[in-house]
Short mmCIF file of C-alpha atoms in Angstrom, two decimals:
data_model
loop_
_atom_site.label_atom_id
_atom_site.label_comp_id
_atom_site.label_asym_id
_atom_site.label_seq_id
_atom_site.Cartn_x
_atom_site.Cartn_y
_atom_site.Cartn_z
CA GLN Z 1 13.15 13.58 -15.15
CA GLN Z 2 9.94 14.08 -17.06
CA GLN Z 3 9.70 10.52 -18.33
CA VAL Z 4 7.22 7.85 -17.39
CA LYS Z 5 8.50 4.38 -18.20
CA GLN Z 6 5.83 1.79 -18.94
CA SER Z 7 6.20 -1.96 -19.28
CA PRO Z 8 5.61 -4.38 -20.84
CA GLN Z 9 5.15 -3.11 -24.38
CA SER Z 10 2.71 -5.93 -25.11
CA LEU Z 11 1.00 -8.58 -23.02
CA ILE Z 12 -1.07 -11.65 -23.79
CA VAL Z 13 -3.17 -13.18 -21.03
CA GLN Z 14 -5.72 -15.97 -20.95
CA LYS Z 15 -9.29 -15.03 -20.08
CA GLY Z 16 -9.73 -14.87 -16.31
CA GLY Z 17 -6.06 -14.10 -15.73
CA ILE Z 18 -4.73 -10.95 -14.05
CA PRO Z 19 -2.65 -8.79 -16.38
CA ILE Z 20 -0.35 -6.34 -14.64
CA ILE Z 21 1.05 -3.22 -16.30
CA ASN Z 22 3.79 -1.27 -14.59
CA CYS Z 23 4.88 2.34 -14.72
CA ALA Z 24 7.77 4.19 -13.10
CA TYR Z 25 8.40 7.90 -12.83
CA GLU Z 26 11.26 10.09 -11.68
CA ASN Z 27 9.81 13.50 -10.87
CA THR Z 28 8.51 13.41 -7.30
CA ALA Z 29 6.47 16.54 -7.99
CA PHE Z 30 3.94 14.49 -10.00
CA ASP Z 31 0.75 14.33 -7.96
CA TYR Z 32 -1.88 12.65 -10.11
CA PHE Z 33 -1.60 9.34 -11.96
CA PRO Z 34 -4.37 8.37 -14.41
CA TRP Z 35 -4.68 5.34 -16.65
CA TYR Z 36 -6.23 5.59 -20.09
CA GLN Z 37 -7.71 2.77 -22.20
CA GLN Z 38 -7.67 2.97 -25.99
CA PHE Z 39 -9.56 0.69 -28.38
CA PRO Z 40 -8.55 0.53 -32.06
CA GLY Z 41 -9.81 3.51 -34.04
CA LYS Z 42 -10.83 5.39 -30.90
CA GLY Z 43 -9.23 8.02 -28.73
CA PRO Z 44 -7.99 7.09 -25.25
CA ALA Z 45 -10.54 7.26 -22.44
CA LEU Z 46 -9.90 7.72 -18.72
CA LEU Z 47 -10.13 4.39 -16.91
CA ILE Z 48 -9.04 5.04 -13.34
CA ALA Z 49 -6.75 7.47 -11.51
CA ILE Z 50 -4.95 7.75 -8.19
CA ARG Z 51 -3.38 10.46 -6.01
CA PRO Z 52 -0.11 9.73 -4.18
CA ASP Z 53 -1.71 9.91 -0.74
CA VAL Z 54 -3.25 6.43 -1.15
CA SER Z 55 -1.59 3.12 -1.91
CA GLU Z 56 -4.43 1.45 -3.76
CA LYS Z 57 -7.61 2.31 -5.62
CA LYS Z 58 -10.22 -0.09 -7.00
CA GLU Z 59 -12.93 0.52 -9.54
CA GLY Z 60 -14.75 -2.62 -10.53
CA ARG Z 61 -12.23 -5.10 -11.90
CA PHE Z 62 -9.50 -2.47 -12.25
CA THR Z 63 -7.02 -1.72 -9.44
CA ILE Z 64 -4.15 0.74 -9.25
CA SER Z 65 -1.37 -0.05 -6.80
CA PHE Z 66 0.88 2.89 -5.91
CA ASN Z 67 4.31 2.74 -4.28
CA LYS Z 68 5.39 6.30 -3.50
CA SER Z 69 8.82 5.42 -2.13
CA ALA Z 70 9.68 3.36 -5.22
CA LYS Z 71 8.04 5.90 -7.55
CA GLN Z 72 6.10 3.13 -9.23
CA PHE Z 73 2.47 2.37 -9.91
CA SER Z 74 0.72 -0.46 -11.63
CA LEU Z 75 -2.63 -1.44 -13.12
CA HIS Z 76 -4.16 -4.83 -12.35
CA ILE Z 77 -7.19 -6.20 -14.19
CA MET Z 78 -9.03 -8.88 -12.25
CA ASP Z 79 -10.95 -11.65 -14.06
CA SER Z 80 -9.81 -10.27 -17.43
CA GLN Z 81 -12.15 -10.57 -20.38
CA PRO Z 82 -11.57 -10.46 -24.17
CA GLY Z 83 -13.36 -7.09 -24.16
CA ASP Z 84 -10.48 -5.71 -22.07
CA SER Z 85 -8.17 -6.14 -25.07
CA ALA Z 86 -6.92 -2.63 -25.76
CA THR Z 87 -3.89 -0.38 -25.41
CA TYR Z 88 -3.36 1.01 -21.93
CA PHE Z 89 -1.45 4.21 -21.16
CA CYS Z 90 -0.32 5.36 -17.76
CA ALA Z 91 0.29 9.04 -17.19
CA ALA Z 92 1.66 11.43 -14.62
CA ILE Z 93 0.50 14.97 -14.07
CA LEU Z 94 1.76 18.02 -12.29
CA TYR Z 95 -1.49 19.33 -10.84
CA SER Z 96 -0.18 22.88 -10.93
CA SER Z 97 0.81 22.67 -14.59
CA ALA Z 98 -1.93 20.95 -16.56
CA SER Z 99 -0.05 21.09 -19.84
CA LYS Z 100 2.59 18.76 -18.46
CA ILE Z 101 0.78 15.46 -18.79
CA ILE Z 102 3.45 12.84 -19.33
CA PHE Z 103 2.19 9.63 -20.92
CA GLY Z 104 3.87 6.26 -20.82
CA SER Z 105 4.60 4.53 -24.11
CA GLY Z 106 1.57 2.23 -23.88
CA THR Z 107 0.92 -1.48 -23.41
CA ARG Z 108 -0.97 -3.47 -26.00
CA LEU Z 109 -3.02 -6.02 -24.03
CA SER Z 110 -4.65 -9.04 -25.64
CA ILE Z 111 -6.97 -11.31 -23.64
CA ARG Z 112 -7.39 -14.72 -25.24
CA PRO Z 113 -10.78 -16.49 -24.88
CA GLY L 1 -23.85 15.06 -24.47
CA ALA L 2 -21.56 15.37 -27.47
CA GLY L 3 -17.95 14.41 -27.08
CA VAL L 4 -14.88 15.86 -28.74
CA SER L 5 -15.37 15.91 -32.49
CA GLN L 6 -12.52 15.79 -34.98
CA SER L 7 -12.64 16.20 -38.73
CA PRO L 8 -11.84 14.80 -41.13
CA SER L 9 -11.57 11.29 -39.72
CA ASN L 10 -9.17 10.36 -42.51
CA LYS L 11 -7.02 12.53 -44.74
CA VAL L 12 -4.75 11.44 -47.56
CA THR L 13 -2.52 14.12 -49.01
CA GLU L 14 0.45 14.39 -51.29
CA LYS L 15 3.86 15.29 -49.96
CA GLY L 16 4.35 19.05 -49.98
CA LYS L 17 0.67 19.94 -49.61
CA ASP L 18 -0.77 21.81 -46.62
CA VAL L 19 -3.45 20.22 -44.42
CA GLU L 20 -5.83 21.53 -41.78
CA LEU L 21 -7.23 19.34 -39.03
CA ARG L 22 -10.20 20.49 -36.99
CA CYS L 23 -11.19 19.88 -33.39
CA ASP L 24 -14.50 20.76 -31.73
CA PRO L 25 -14.03 20.38 -27.97
CA ILE L 26 -16.74 19.67 -25.43
CA SER L 27 -18.71 22.82 -24.73
CA GLY L 28 -17.40 24.61 -21.66
CA HIS L 29 -14.02 22.89 -21.67
CA THR L 30 -11.35 25.55 -21.33
CA ALA L 31 -8.31 23.35 -21.90
CA LEU L 32 -7.52 21.84 -25.30
CA TYR L 33 -4.64 19.59 -26.28
CA TRP L 34 -3.28 18.18 -29.54
CA TYR L 35 -1.33 14.91 -29.55
CA ARG L 36 0.23 12.85 -32.31
CA GLN L 37 0.18 9.05 -32.28
CA SER L 38 2.30 7.18 -34.78
CA LEU L 39 1.34 3.61 -35.67
CA GLY L 40 1.51 1.47 -32.55
CA GLN L 41 3.29 4.20 -30.63
CA GLY L 42 2.57 6.38 -27.65
CA LEU L 43 1.11 9.86 -27.39
CA GLU L 44 3.35 12.73 -28.45
CA PHE L 45 2.32 16.10 -27.01
CA LEU L 46 2.08 18.87 -29.59
CA ILE L 47 0.35 21.94 -28.16
CA TYR L 48 -1.90 23.03 -25.27
CA PHE L 49 -4.43 25.85 -25.02
CA GLN L 50 -5.91 27.07 -21.74
CA GLY L 51 -8.50 29.81 -21.83
CA ASN L 52 -7.05 33.10 -23.03
CA SER L 53 -3.50 32.27 -21.97
CA ALA L 54 -0.67 31.98 -24.46
CA PRO L 55 -0.56 28.39 -25.78
CA ASP L 56 2.18 25.97 -24.78
CA LYS L 57 3.75 25.18 -28.15
CA SER L 58 6.72 23.28 -26.76
CA GLY L 59 5.76 20.00 -28.43
CA LEU L 60 5.43 21.21 -32.01
CA PRO L 61 8.09 19.26 -33.97
CA SER L 62 8.92 21.96 -36.52
CA ASP L 63 7.84 25.36 -37.78
CA ARG L 64 5.70 23.59 -40.38
CA PHE L 65 3.24 22.88 -37.57
CA SER L 66 0.93 25.53 -36.14
CA ALA L 67 -2.36 25.63 -34.31
CA GLU L 68 -4.93 28.16 -33.32
CA ARG L 69 -8.01 28.19 -31.18
CA THR L 70 -10.68 30.68 -32.12
CA GLY L 71 -13.04 32.11 -29.53
CA GLY L 72 -11.83 29.65 -26.93
CA SER L 73 -13.61 26.82 -28.71
CA VAL L 74 -12.77 25.26 -32.09
CA SER L 75 -9.13 24.54 -32.80
CA THR L 76 -7.31 23.98 -36.08
CA LEU L 77 -3.97 22.24 -36.44
CA THR L 78 -2.20 23.18 -39.67
CA ILE L 79 0.69 21.27 -41.18
CA GLN L 80 2.45 23.03 -44.04
CA ARG L 81 4.49 21.30 -46.75
CA THR L 82 3.62 17.85 -45.40
CA GLN L 83 6.28 15.17 -45.28
CA GLN L 84 5.86 11.38 -45.17
CA GLU L 85 7.02 11.33 -41.56
CA ASP L 86 3.98 13.45 -40.67
CA SER L 87 1.78 10.40 -41.30
CA ALA L 88 0.10 9.57 -37.99
CA VAL L 89 -3.15 9.86 -36.06
CA TYR L 90 -3.65 13.35 -34.68
CA LEU L 91 -5.68 13.34 -31.48
CA CYS L 92 -7.40 16.28 -29.87
CA ALA L 93 -8.48 16.30 -26.23
CA SER L 94 -10.28 18.79 -24.03
CA SER L 95 -10.77 19.09 -20.31
CA LEU L 96 -12.90 21.13 -17.98
CA ALA L 97 -10.08 22.85 -16.16
CA GLN L 98 -6.48 22.58 -15.18
CA GLY L 99 -5.01 19.99 -12.91
CA ALA L 100 -6.65 16.64 -12.39
CA SER L 101 -9.61 17.08 -14.73
CA PRO L 102 -9.75 14.07 -17.06
CA LEU L 103 -8.90 14.49 -20.71
CA HIS L 104 -11.69 13.70 -23.16
CA PHE L 105 -10.22 12.59 -26.46
CA GLY L 106 -11.71 12.67 -29.93
CA ASN L 107 -11.30 9.68 -32.22
CA GLY L 108 -8.54 11.40 -34.12
CA THR L 109 -7.69 12.25 -37.71
CA ARG L 110 -5.64 9.63 -39.52
CA LEU L 111 -3.26 11.53 -41.80
CA THR L 112 -1.48 9.71 -44.61
CA VAL L 113 1.11 11.58 -46.66
CA THR L 114 1.91 9.86 -49.96
#
């Protein structure tokens, strides 16, 4: 019940395309869903996050879509650029228990010029 | 301001030796986490410190692993009698408070056990 399943494991998209990364969770008590971006040799960095009371959140070219009934959320990258090539992790958090941050397994995204 | 600092950035050690990995969190951050990331893999939770509370050690893989946080600031992760399967990147993160505060990660220590 504590798992967050992330797919695909890897993704290759042409520049300008819209990569979509999906995550699914089981524990309905999760109430905060961040996405982290990790470049090679660096630690992950927070990219965008959403609470379950909204269905969509946009920040620049990055959008999270959230489906509470299906217990799924996804990251979309509009007008993708080669500089977006990185590993992306979704996560789910129990606000009341900060130690329980459950990360997905990661998606290695490559944007081809 | 300064981010989370980890040292050393790379460590090569022989099997059976002990190693210490250091993490300097962002000043004022009360929460500190250690994660392990094997090559091309996800983030494996190891241990969590919050203020003066007892740490959550539920992710430590064996009793060879231990961690401490002195004075609510610097943390040290110690691995005793290292094994080849301990080879990984060890990431430290800190956050301002509990709940939805974002994690700020260091760049990690790449540990190689030969």
